PDB file of C-alpha atoms in Angstrom:
ATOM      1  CA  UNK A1228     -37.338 -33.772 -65.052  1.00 49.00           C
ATOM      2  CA  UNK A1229     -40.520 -32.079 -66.244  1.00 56.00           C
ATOM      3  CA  UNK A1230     -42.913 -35.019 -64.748  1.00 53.00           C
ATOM      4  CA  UNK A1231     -41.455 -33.984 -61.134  1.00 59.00           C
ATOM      5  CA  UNK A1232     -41.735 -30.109 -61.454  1.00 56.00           C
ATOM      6  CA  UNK A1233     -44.195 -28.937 -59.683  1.00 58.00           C
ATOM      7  CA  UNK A1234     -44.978 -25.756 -57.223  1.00 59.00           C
ATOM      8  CA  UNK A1235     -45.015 -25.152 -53.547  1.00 67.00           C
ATOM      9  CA  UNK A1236     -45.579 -21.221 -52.907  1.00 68.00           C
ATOM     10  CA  UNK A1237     -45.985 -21.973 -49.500  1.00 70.00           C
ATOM     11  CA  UNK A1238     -42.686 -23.264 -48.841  1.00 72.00           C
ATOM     12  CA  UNK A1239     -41.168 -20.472 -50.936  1.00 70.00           C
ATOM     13  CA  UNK A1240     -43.010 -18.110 -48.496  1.00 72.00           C
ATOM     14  CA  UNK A1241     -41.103 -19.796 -45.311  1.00 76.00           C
ATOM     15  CA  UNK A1242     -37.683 -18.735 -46.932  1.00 78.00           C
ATOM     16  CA  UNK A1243     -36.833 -15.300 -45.423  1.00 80.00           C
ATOM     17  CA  UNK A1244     -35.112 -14.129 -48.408  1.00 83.00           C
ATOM     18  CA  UNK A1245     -37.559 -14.761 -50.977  1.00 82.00           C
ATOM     19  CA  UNK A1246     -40.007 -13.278 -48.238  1.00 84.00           C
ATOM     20  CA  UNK A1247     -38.268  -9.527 -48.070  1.00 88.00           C
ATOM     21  CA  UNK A1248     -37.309  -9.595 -51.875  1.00 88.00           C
ATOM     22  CA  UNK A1249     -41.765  -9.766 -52.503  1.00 89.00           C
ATOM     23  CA  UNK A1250     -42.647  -7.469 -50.021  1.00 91.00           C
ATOM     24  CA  UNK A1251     -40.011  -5.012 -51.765  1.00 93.00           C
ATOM     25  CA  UNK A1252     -41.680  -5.988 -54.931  1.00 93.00           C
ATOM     26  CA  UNK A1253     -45.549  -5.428 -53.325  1.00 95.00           C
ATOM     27  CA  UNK A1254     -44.171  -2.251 -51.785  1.00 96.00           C
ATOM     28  CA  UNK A1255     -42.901  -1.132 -54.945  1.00 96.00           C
ATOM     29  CA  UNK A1256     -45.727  -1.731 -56.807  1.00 95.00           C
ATOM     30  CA  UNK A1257     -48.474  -0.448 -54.566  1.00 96.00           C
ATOM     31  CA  UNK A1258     -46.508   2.941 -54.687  1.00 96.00           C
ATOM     32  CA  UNK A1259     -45.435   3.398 -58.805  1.00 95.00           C
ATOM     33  CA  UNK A1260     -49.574   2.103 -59.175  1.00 94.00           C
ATOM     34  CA  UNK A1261     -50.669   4.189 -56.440  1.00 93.00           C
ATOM     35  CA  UNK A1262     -49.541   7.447 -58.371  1.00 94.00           C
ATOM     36  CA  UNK A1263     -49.504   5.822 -62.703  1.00 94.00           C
ATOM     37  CA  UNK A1264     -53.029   5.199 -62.403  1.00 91.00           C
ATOM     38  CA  UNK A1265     -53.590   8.867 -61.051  1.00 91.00           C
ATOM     39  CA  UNK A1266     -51.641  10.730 -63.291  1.00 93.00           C
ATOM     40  CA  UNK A1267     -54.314  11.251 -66.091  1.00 92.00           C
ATOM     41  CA  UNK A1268     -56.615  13.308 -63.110  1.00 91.00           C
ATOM     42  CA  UNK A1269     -54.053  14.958 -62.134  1.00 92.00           C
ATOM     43  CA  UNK A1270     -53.063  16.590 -65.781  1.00 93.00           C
ATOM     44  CA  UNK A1271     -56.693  17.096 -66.230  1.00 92.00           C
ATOM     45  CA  UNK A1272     -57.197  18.902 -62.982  1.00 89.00           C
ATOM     46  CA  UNK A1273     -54.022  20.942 -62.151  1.00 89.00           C
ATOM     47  CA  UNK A1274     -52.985  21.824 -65.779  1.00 92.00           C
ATOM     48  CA  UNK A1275     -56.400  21.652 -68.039  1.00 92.00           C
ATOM     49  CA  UNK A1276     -54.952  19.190 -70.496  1.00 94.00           C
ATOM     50  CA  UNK A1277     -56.923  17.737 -72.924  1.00 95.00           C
ATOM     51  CA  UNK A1278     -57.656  13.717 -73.398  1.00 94.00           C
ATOM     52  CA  UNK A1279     -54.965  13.518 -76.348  1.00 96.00           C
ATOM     53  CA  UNK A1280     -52.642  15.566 -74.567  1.00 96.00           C
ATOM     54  CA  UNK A1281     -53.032  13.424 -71.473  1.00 95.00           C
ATOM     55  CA  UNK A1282     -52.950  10.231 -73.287  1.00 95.00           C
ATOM     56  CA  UNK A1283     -49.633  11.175 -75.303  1.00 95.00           C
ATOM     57  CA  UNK A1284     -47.779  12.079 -71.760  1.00 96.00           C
ATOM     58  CA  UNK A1285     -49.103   8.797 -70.316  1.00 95.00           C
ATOM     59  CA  UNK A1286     -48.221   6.736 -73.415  1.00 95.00           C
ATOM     60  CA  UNK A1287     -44.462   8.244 -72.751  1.00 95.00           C
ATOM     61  CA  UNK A1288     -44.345   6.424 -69.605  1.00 93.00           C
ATOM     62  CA  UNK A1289     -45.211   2.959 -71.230  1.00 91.00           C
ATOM     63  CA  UNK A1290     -42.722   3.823 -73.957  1.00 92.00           C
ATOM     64  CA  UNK A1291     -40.026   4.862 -72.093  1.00 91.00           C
ATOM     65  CA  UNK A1292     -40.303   1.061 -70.268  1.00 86.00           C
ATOM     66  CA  UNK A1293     -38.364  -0.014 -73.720  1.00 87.00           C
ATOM     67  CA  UNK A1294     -35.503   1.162 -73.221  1.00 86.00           C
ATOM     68  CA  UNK A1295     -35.559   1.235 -69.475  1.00 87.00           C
ATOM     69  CA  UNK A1296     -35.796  -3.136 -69.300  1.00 87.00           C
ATOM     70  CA  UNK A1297     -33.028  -3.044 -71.761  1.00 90.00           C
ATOM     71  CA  UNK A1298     -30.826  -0.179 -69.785  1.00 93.00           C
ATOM     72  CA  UNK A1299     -31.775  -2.249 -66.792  1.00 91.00           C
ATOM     73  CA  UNK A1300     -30.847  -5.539 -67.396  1.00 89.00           C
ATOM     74  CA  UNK A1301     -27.326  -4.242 -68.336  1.00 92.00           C
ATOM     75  CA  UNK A1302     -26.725  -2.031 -65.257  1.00 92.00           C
ATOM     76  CA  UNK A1303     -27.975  -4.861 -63.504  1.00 91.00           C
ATOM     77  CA  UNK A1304     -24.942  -6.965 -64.474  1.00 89.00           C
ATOM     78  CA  UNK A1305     -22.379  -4.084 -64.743  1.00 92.00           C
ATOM     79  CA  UNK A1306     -23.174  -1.825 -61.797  1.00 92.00           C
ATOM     80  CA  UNK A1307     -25.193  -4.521 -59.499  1.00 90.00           C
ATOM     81  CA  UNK A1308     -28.673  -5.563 -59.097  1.00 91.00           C
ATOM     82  CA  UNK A1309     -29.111  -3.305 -55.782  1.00 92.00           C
ATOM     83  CA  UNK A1310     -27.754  -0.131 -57.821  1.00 93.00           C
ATOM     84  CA  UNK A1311     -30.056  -0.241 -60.321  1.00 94.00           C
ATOM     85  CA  UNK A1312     -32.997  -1.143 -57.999  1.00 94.00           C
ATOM     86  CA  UNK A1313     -32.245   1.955 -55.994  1.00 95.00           C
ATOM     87  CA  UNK A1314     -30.741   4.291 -59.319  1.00 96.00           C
ATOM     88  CA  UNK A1315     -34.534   3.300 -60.641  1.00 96.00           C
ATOM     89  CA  UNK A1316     -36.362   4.562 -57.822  1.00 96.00           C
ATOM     90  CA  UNK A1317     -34.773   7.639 -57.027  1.00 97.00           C
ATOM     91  CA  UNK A1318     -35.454   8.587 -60.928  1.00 97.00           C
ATOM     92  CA  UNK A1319     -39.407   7.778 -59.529  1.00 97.00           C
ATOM     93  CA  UNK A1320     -38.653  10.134 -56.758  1.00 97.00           C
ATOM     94  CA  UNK A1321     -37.343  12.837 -58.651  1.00 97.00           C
ATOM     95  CA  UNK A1322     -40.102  12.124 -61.236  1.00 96.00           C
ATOM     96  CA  UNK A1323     -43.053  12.478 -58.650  1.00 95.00           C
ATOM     97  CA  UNK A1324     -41.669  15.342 -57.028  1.00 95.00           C
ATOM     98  CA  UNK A1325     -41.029  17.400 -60.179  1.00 95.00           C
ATOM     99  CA  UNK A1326     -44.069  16.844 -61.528  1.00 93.00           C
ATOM    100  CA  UNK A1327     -46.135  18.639 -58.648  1.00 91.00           C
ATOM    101  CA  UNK A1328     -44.740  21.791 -59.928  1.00 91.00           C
ATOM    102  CA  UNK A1329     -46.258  24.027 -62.633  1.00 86.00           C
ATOM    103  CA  UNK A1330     -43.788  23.188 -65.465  1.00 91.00           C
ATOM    104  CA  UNK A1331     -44.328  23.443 -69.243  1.00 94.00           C
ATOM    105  CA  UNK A1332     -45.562  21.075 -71.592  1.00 95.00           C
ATOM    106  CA  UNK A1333     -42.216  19.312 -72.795  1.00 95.00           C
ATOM    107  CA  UNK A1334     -40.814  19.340 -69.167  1.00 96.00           C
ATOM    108  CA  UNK A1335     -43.841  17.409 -68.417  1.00 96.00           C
ATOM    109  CA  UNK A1336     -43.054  14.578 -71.121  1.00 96.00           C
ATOM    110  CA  UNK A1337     -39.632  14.099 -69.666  1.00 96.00           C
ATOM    111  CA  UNK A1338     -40.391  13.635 -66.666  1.00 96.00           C
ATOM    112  CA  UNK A1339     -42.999  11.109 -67.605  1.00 96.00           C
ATOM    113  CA  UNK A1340     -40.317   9.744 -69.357  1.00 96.00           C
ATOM    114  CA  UNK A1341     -38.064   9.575 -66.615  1.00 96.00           C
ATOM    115  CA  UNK A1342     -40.966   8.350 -64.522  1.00 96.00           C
ATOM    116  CA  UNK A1343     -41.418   4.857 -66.637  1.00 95.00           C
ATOM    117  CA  UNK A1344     -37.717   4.968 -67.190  1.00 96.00           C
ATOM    118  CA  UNK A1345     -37.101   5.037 -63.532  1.00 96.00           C
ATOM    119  CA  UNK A1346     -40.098   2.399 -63.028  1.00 95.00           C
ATOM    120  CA  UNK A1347     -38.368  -0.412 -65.731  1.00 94.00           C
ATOM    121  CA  UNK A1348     -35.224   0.517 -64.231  1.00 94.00           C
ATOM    122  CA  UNK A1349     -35.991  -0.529 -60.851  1.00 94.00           C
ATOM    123  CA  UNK A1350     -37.968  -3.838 -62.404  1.00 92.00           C
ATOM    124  CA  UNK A1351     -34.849  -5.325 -64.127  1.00 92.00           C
ATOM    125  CA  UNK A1352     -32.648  -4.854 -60.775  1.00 91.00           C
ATOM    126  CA  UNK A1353     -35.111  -6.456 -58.884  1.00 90.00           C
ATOM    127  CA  UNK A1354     -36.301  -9.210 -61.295  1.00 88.00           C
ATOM    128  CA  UNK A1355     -32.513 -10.103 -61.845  1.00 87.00           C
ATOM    129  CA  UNK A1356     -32.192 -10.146 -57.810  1.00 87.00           C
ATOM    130  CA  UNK A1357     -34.627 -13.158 -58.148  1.00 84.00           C
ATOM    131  CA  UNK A1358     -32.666 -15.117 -60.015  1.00 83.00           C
ATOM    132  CA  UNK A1359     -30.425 -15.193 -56.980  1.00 82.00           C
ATOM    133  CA  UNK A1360     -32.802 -16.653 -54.704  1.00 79.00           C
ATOM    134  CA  UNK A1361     -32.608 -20.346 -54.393  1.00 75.00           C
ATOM    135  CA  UNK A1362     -32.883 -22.322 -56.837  1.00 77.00           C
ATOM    136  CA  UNK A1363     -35.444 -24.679 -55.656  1.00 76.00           C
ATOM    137  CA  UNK A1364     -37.681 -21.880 -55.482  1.00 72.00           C
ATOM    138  CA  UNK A1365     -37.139 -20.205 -58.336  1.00 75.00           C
ATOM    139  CA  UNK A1366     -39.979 -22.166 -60.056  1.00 75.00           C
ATOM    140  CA  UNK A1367     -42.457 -20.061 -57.280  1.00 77.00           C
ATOM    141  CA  UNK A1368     -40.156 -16.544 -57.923  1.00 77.00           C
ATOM    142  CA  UNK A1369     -40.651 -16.145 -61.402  1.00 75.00           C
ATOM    143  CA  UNK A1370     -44.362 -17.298 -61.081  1.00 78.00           C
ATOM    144  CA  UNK A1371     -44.877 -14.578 -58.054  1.00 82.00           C
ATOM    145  CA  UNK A1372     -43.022 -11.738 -59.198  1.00 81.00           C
ATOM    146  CA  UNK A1373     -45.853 -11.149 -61.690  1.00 83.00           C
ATOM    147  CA  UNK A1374     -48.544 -12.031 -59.738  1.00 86.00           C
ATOM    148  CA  UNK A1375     -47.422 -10.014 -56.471  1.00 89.00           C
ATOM    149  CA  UNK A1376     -47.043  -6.999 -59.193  1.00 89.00           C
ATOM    150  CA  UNK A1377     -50.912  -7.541 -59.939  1.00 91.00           C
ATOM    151  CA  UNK A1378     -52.056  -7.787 -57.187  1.00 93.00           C
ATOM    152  CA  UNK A1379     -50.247  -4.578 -55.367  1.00 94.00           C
ATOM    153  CA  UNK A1380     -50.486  -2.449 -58.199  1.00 92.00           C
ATOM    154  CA  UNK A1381     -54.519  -3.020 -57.953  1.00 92.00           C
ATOM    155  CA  UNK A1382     -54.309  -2.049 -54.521  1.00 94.00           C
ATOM    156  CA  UNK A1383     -51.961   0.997 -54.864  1.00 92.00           C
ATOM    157  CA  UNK A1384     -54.746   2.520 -57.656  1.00 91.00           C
ATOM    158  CA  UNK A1385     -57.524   1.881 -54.797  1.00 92.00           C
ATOM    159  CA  UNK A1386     -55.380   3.786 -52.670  1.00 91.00           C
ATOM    160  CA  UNK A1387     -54.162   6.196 -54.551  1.00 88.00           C
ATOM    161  CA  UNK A1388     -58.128   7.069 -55.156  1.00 87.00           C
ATOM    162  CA  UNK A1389     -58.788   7.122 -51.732  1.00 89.00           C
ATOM    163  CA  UNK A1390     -55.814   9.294 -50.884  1.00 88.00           C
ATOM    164  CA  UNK A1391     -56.511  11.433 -54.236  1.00 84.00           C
ATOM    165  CA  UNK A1392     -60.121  12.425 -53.434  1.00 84.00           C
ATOM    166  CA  UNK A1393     -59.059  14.226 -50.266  1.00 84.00           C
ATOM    167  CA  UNK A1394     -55.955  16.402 -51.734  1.00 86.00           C
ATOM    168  CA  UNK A1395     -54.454  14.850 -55.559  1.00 86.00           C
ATOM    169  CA  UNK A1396     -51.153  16.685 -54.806  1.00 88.00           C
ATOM    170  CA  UNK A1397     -51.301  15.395 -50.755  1.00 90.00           C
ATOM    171  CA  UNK A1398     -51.424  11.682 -52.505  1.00 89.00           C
ATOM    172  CA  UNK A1399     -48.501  12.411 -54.696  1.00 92.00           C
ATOM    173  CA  UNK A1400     -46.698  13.523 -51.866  1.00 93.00           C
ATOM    174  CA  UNK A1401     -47.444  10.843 -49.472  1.00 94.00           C
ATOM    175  CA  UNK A1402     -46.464   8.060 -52.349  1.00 95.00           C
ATOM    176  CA  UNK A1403     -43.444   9.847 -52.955  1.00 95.00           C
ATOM    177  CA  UNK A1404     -42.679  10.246 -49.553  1.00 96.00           C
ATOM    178  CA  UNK A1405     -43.318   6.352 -49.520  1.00 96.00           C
ATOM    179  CA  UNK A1406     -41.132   5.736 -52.049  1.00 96.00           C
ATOM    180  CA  UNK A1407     -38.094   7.173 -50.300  1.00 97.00           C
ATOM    181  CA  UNK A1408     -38.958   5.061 -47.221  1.00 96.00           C
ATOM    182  CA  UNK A1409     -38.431   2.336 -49.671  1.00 95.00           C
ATOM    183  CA  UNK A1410     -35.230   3.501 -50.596  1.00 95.00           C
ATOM    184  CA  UNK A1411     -34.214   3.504 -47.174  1.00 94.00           C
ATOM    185  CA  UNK A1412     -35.456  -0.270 -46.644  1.00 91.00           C
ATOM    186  CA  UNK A1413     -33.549  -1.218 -49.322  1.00 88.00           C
ATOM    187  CA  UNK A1414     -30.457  -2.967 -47.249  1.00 83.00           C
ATOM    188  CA  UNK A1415     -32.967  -4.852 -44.791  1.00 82.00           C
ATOM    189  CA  UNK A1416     -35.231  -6.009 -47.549  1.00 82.00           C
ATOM    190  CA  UNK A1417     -33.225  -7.213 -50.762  1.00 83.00           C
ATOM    191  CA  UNK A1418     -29.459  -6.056 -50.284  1.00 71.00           C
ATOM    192  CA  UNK A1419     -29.252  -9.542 -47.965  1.00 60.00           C
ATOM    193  CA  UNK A1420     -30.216 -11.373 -50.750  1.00 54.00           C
TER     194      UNK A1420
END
């Protein structure tokens, strides 16, 4: 009944479950933001790159997102929702790790690759681990999930600039070293979904 639908975030907020499933999500996000939005300095400053060169390995990251939503959503119903969301963020780990060595050209483009791959992989297992929260909240879960995103991944580039004017391969460390602590969480925060 359309007339009747309305929202109540608050109330969604009180439900543990949906509660642990968007702090994964902000977590998430303030991490993968905290280093994406970095990545261009960091080419420029550790390997010399030009602008084109720099834009071409950050476009592979976007592009790489195409098949990774796709890939996703089907390990998401074949292997489990909490498979892929970890499978995608250990690709991230590997990713971020990797690319703070001195590596050649191509290398470099896979790994972004792998980087967005890993990124869209972990957003399908965790967007199809909303649509097991309850269903008179999934009106305020779908609605969030983008807006949590936003909102973390805004912060995670303001910290990732903080972090980055100090030492740009201590915040790639630190992030990465944040994003296996996420890993970790994974059973307290969505696998009781």
């Amino acid at each position: 009944d359309v007339t009747r639908w309305s929202f109540g975030y608050r109330q969604a907020f009180t439900n543990a479950r949906i509660l642990r499933v968007f702090i994964y999500i902000f977590l998430i996000s303030l991490f993968y933001h905290g280093v994406q939005q970095w990545l261009a300095v960091y080419f420029s400053r550790k390997f010399l790159f030009e602008q084109f060169t720099i834009s071409l390995l950050i476009t592979l990251t976007s592009l790489s997102g195409i098949f990774g939503e796709v890939i996703g959503g089907f390990c998401s119903d074949s292997l489990g929702r909490v498979k892929t969301t970890n499978l995608g963020i250990v690709v991230m780990i590997i990713s971020v790790a990797a690319v703070l060595m001195r590596l050649p050209l191509f290398v470099l483009g896979i790994l972004m690759l792998a980087w967005g791959f890993g990124w869209t992989l972990n957003h399908a297992g965790v967007s199809t681990i909303l649509t097991d929260l309850p269903s008179e909240h999934i009106h305020e879960s779908a609605s969030l999930n983008s807006s949590v995103r936003f909102i973390s991944g805004g912060l995670g580039a303001a910290l990732g600039g903080y972090l980055m004017q100090f030492n740009i391969h201590l915040g790639f460390v630190v992030f990465g070293t944040c994003l296996f602590i996420l890993l970790l969480a994974t059973k307290p925060l969505i696998e009781k979904v």
